[in-house]
mmCIF file of C-alpha atoms in Angstrom:
data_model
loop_
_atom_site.group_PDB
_atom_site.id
_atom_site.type_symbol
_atom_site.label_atom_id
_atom_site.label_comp_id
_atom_site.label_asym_id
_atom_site.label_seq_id
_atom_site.Cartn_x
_atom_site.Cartn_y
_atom_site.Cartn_z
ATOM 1 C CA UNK A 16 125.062 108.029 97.727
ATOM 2 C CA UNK A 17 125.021 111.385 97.168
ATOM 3 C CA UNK A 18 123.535 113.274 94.424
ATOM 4 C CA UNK A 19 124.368 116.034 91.736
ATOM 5 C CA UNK A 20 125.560 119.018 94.311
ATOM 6 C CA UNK A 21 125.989 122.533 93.112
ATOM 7 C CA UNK A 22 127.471 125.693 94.745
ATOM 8 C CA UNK A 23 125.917 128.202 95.891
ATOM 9 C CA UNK A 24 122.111 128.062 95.897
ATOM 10 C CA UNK A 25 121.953 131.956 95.294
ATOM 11 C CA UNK A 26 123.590 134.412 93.798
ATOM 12 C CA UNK A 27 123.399 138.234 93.324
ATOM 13 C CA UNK A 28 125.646 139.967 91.111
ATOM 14 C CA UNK A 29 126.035 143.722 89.834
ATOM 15 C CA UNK A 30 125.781 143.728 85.699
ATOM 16 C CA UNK A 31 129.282 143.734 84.618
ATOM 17 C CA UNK A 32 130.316 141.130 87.036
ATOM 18 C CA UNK A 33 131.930 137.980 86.642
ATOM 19 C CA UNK A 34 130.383 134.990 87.910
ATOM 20 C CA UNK A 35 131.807 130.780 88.582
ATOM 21 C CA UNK A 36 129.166 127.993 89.366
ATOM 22 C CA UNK A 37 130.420 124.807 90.398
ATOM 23 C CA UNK A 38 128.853 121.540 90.301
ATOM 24 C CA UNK A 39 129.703 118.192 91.494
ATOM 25 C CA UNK A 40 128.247 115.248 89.242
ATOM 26 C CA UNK A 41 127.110 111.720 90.973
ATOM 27 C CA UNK A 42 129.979 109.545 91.562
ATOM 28 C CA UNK A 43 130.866 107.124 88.437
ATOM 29 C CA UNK A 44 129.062 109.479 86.104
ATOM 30 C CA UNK A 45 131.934 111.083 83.691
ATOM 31 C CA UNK A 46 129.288 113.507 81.551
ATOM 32 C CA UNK A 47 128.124 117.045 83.358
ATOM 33 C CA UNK A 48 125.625 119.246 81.516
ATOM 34 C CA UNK A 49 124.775 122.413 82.068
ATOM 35 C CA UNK A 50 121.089 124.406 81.745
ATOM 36 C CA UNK A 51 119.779 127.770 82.245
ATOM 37 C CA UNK A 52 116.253 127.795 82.800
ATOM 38 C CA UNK A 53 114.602 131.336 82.732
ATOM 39 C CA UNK A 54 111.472 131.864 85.124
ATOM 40 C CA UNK A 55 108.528 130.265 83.644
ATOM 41 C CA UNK A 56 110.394 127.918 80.575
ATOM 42 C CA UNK A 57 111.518 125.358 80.425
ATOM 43 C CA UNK A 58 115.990 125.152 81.122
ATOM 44 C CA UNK A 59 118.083 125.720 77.840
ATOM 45 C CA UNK A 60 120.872 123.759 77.251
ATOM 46 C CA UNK A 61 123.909 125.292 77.437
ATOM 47 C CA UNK A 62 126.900 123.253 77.573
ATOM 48 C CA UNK A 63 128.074 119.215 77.699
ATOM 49 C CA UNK A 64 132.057 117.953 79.192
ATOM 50 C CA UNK A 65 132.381 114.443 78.800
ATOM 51 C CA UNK A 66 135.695 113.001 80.032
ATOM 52 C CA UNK A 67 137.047 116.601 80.513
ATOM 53 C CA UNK A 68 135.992 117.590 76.891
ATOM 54 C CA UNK A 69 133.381 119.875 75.735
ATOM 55 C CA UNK A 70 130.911 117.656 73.633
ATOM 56 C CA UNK A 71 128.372 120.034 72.930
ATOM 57 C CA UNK A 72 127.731 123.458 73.369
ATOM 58 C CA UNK A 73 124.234 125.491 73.290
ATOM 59 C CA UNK A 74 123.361 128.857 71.512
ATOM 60 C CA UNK A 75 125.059 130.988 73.840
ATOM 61 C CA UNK A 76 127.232 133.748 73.358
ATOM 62 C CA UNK A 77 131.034 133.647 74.326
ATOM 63 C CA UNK A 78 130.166 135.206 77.528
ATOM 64 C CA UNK A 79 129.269 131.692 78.894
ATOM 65 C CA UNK A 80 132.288 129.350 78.964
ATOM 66 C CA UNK A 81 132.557 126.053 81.451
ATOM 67 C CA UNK A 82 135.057 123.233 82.392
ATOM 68 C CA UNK A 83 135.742 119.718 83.855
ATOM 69 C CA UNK A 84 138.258 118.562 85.818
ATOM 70 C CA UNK A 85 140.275 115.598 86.259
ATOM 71 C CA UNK A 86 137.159 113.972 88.999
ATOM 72 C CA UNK A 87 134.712 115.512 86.324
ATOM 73 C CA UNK A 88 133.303 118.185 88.672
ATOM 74 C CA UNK A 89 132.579 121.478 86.080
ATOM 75 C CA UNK A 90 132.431 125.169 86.477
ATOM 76 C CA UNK A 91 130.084 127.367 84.674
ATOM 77 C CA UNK A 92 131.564 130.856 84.198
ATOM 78 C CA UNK A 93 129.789 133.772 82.806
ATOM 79 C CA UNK A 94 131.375 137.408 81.818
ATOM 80 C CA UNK A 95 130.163 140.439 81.417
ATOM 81 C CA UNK A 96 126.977 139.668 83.319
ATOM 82 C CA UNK A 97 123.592 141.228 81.819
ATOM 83 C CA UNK A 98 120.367 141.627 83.459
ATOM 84 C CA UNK A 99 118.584 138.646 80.921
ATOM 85 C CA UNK A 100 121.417 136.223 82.720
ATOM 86 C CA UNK A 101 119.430 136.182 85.921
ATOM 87 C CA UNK A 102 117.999 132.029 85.916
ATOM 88 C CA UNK A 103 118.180 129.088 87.717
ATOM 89 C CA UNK A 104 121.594 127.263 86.387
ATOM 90 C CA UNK A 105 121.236 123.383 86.594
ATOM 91 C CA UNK A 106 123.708 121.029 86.434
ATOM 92 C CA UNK A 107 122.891 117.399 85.266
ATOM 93 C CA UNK A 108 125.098 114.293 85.936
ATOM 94 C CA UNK A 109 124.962 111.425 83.720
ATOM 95 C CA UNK A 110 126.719 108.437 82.209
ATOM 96 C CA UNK A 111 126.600 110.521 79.069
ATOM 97 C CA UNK A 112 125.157 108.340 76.715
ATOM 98 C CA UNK A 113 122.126 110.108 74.582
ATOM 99 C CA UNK A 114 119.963 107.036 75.864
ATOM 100 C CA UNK A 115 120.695 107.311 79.534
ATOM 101 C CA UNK A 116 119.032 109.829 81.692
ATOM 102 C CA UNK A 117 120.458 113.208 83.278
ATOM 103 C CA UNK A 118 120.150 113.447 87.243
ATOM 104 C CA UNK A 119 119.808 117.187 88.139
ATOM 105 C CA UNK A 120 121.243 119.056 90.959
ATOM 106 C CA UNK A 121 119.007 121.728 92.592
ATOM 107 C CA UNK A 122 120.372 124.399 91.313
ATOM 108 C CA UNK A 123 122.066 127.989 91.419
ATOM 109 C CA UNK A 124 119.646 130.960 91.726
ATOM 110 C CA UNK A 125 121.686 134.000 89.628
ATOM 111 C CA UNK A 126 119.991 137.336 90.151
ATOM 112 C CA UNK A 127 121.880 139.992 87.769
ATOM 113 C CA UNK A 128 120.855 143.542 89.137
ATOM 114 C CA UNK B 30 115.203 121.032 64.268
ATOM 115 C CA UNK B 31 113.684 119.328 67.778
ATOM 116 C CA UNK B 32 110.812 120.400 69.777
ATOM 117 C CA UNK B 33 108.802 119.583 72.289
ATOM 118 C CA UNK B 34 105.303 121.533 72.898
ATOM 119 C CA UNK B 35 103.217 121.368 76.166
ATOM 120 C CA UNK B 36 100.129 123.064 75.805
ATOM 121 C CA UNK B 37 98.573 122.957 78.773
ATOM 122 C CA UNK B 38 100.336 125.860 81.109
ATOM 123 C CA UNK B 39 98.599 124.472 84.022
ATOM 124 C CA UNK B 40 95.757 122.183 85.169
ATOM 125 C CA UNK B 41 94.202 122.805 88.784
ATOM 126 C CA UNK B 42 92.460 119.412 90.208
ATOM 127 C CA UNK B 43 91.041 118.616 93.395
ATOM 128 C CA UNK B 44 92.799 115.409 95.490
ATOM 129 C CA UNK B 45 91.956 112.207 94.303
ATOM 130 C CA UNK B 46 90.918 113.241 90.786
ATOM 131 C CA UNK B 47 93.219 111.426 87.429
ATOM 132 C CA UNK B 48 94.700 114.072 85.176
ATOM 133 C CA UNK B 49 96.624 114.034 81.605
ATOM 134 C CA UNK B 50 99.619 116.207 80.771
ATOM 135 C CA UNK B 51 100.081 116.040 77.382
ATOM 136 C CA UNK B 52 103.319 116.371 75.428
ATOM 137 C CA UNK B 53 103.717 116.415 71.184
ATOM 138 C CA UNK B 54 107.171 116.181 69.989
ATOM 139 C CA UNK B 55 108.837 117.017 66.862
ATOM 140 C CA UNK B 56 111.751 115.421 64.867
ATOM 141 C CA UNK B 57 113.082 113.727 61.602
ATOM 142 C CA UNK B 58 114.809 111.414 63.877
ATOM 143 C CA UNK B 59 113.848 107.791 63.704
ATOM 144 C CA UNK B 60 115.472 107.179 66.576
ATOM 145 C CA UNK B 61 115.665 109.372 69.683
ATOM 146 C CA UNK B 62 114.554 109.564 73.646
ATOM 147 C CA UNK B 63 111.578 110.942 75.462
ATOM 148 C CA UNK B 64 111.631 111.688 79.071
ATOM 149 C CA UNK B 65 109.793 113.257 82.013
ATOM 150 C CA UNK B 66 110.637 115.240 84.891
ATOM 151 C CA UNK B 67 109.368 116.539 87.892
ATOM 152 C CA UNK B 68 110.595 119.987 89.096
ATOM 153 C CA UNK B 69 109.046 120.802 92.587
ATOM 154 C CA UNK B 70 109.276 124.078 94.458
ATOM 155 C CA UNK B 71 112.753 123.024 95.603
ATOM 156 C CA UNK B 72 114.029 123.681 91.726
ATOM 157 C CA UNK B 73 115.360 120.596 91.278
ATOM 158 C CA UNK B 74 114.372 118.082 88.559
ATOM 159 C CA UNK B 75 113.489 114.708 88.960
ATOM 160 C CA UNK B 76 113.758 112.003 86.815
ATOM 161 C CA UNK B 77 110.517 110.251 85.742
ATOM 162 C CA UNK B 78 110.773 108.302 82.838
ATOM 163 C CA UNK B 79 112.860 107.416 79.547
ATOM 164 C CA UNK B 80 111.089 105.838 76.753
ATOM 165 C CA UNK B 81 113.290 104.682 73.530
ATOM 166 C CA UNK B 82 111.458 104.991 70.266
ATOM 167 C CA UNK B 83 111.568 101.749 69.042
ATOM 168 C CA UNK B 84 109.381 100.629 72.461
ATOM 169 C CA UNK B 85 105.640 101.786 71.985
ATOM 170 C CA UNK B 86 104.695 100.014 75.490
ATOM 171 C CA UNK B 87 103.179 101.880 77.416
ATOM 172 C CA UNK B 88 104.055 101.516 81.223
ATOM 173 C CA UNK B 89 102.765 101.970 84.440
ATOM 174 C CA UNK B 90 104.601 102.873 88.091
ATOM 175 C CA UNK B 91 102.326 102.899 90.983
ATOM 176 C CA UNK B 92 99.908 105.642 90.440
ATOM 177 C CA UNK B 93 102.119 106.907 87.154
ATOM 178 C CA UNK B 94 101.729 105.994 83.589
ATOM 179 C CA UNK B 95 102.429 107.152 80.340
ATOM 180 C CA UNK B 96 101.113 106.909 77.203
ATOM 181 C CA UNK B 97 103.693 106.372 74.057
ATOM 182 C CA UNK B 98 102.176 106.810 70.329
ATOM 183 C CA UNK B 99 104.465 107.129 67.446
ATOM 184 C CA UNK B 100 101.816 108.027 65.251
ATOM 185 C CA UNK B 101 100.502 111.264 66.781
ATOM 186 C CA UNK B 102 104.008 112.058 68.310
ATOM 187 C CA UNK B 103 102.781 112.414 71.271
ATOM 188 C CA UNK B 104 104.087 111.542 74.923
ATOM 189 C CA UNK B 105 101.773 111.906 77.439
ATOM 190 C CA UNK B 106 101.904 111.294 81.323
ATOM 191 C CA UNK B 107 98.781 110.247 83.669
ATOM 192 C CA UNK B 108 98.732 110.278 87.319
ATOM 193 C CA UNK B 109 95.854 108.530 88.790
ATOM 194 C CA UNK B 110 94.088 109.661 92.001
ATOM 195 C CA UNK B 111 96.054 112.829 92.453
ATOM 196 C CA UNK B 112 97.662 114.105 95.936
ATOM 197 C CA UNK B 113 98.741 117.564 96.654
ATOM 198 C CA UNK B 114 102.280 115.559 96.577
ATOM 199 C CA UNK B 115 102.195 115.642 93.333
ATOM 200 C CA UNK B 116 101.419 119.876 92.753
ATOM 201 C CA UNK B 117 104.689 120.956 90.598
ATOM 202 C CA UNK B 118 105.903 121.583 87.024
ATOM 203 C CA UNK B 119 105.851 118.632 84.933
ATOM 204 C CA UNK B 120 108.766 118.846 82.137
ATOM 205 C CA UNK B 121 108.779 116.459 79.200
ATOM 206 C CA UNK B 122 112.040 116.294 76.850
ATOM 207 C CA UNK B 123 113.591 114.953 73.770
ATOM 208 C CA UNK B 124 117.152 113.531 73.234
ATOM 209 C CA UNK B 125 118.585 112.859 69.657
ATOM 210 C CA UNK B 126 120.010 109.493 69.193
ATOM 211 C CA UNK B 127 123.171 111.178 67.186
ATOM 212 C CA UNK B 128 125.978 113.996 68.901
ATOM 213 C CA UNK B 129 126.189 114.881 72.010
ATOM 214 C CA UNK B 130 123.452 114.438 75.100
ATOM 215 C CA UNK B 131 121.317 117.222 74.693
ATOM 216 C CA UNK B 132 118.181 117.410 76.622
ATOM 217 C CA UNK B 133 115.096 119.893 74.414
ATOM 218 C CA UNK B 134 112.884 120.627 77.132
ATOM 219 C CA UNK B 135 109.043 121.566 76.587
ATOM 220 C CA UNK B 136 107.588 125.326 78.450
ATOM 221 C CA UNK B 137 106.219 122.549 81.382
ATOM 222 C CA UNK B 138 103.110 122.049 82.929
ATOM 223 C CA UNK B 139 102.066 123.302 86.497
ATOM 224 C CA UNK B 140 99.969 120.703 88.622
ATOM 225 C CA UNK B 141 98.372 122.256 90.936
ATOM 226 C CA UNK B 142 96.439 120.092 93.330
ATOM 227 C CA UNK B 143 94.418 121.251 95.947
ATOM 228 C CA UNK B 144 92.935 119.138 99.189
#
């Protein structure tokens, strides 16, 4: 089976730019999180769609907004890119119960220069 | 509020040696989940472990075991006779039992094992 799959690997934008991350969630799992994880900490939650609703959302400014669709892939979009948005974006799959755990995908390398 | 603290940045060991990541964790919650990961080179985590509150065993998985205590809040993870397989950054991470799934990561530890 295959696993969490996210588009692209890397990523270099200009500041200013817009930029969509995509992620595919394991098949039968409904809930897709997303993370940003700056070099050297450990990833920041960011944003939870369960059943094509936002459950949760992180302390992030507006800039960062994200969907699921109808076979609960998600995209991550970010506006107005700044130079402190350059981080590994992960996407985790799950069932989406607090209990169960998240399956991560390998990742989107965004450089901002 | 939730945290998670691993002190150790990183630990260096030589094959075949045992070494202890530790993880504390902070909340109010009296119930709530604890879990490991594994983040190699390759950026991706991997799943370790999930340990529910209300189960203090500890348990072991081949040369992996953790270490569960309630009463020092602490979480901490053991591999046994190290291989240079194992060099990466070792995440632990709390999840509330109330809201939404929401992973609280720790800063990680680098394992660094050397032949």
């Amino acid at each position: 089976d295959a696993g969490v799959t996210q588009s692209p690997t890397h990523l270099i934008k200009t500041r200013g730019q817009h930029v969509t991350l995509r992620c595919s969630p394991i098949s039968g799992h409904k809930s897709v999180s997303w993370y940003q994880q700056v070099l050297g900490q450990g990833p920041q939650f960011i944003f939870q769609y369960y059943e094509k609703e936002e459950r949760g959302r992180g302390n992030f400014p507006d800039r960062f907004s994200a969907r699921q669709f109808p076979n609960y892939s998600s995209e991550l979009n970010v506006n107005a890119l700044l130079l402190g948005d350059s981080a590994l974006y992960l996407c985790a799959s799950s069932l989406g119960r607090r209990d169960t755990e998240a399956f991560f995908g390998q990742g989107t390398r965004l450089t901002v220069v | 509020a939730q945290k998670v603290t691993q002190a150790q940045t990183e630990i260096s060991v030589v094959e075949k040696e045992d070494v202890t990541l530790d993880c504390v964790y902070e909340t109010r919650d009296t119930t709530y989940y604890l879990f490991w990961y594994k983040q190699p080179p390759s950026g991706e985590l991997v799943f370790l472990i999930r340990r529910n509150s209300f189960d203090e065993q500890n348990e072991i998985s081949g040369r992996y075991s953790w270490n569960f205590q309630k009463s020092t809040s602490s979480f901490n993870f053991t591999i046994t006779a190290s291989q240079v397989v194992d060099s990466a950054v070792y995440f632990c991470a709390l999840n509330r039992d109330t809201g939404f799934q929401k992973l609280v990561f720790g800063t990680g530890t680098r394992l660094l094992v050397s032949p």
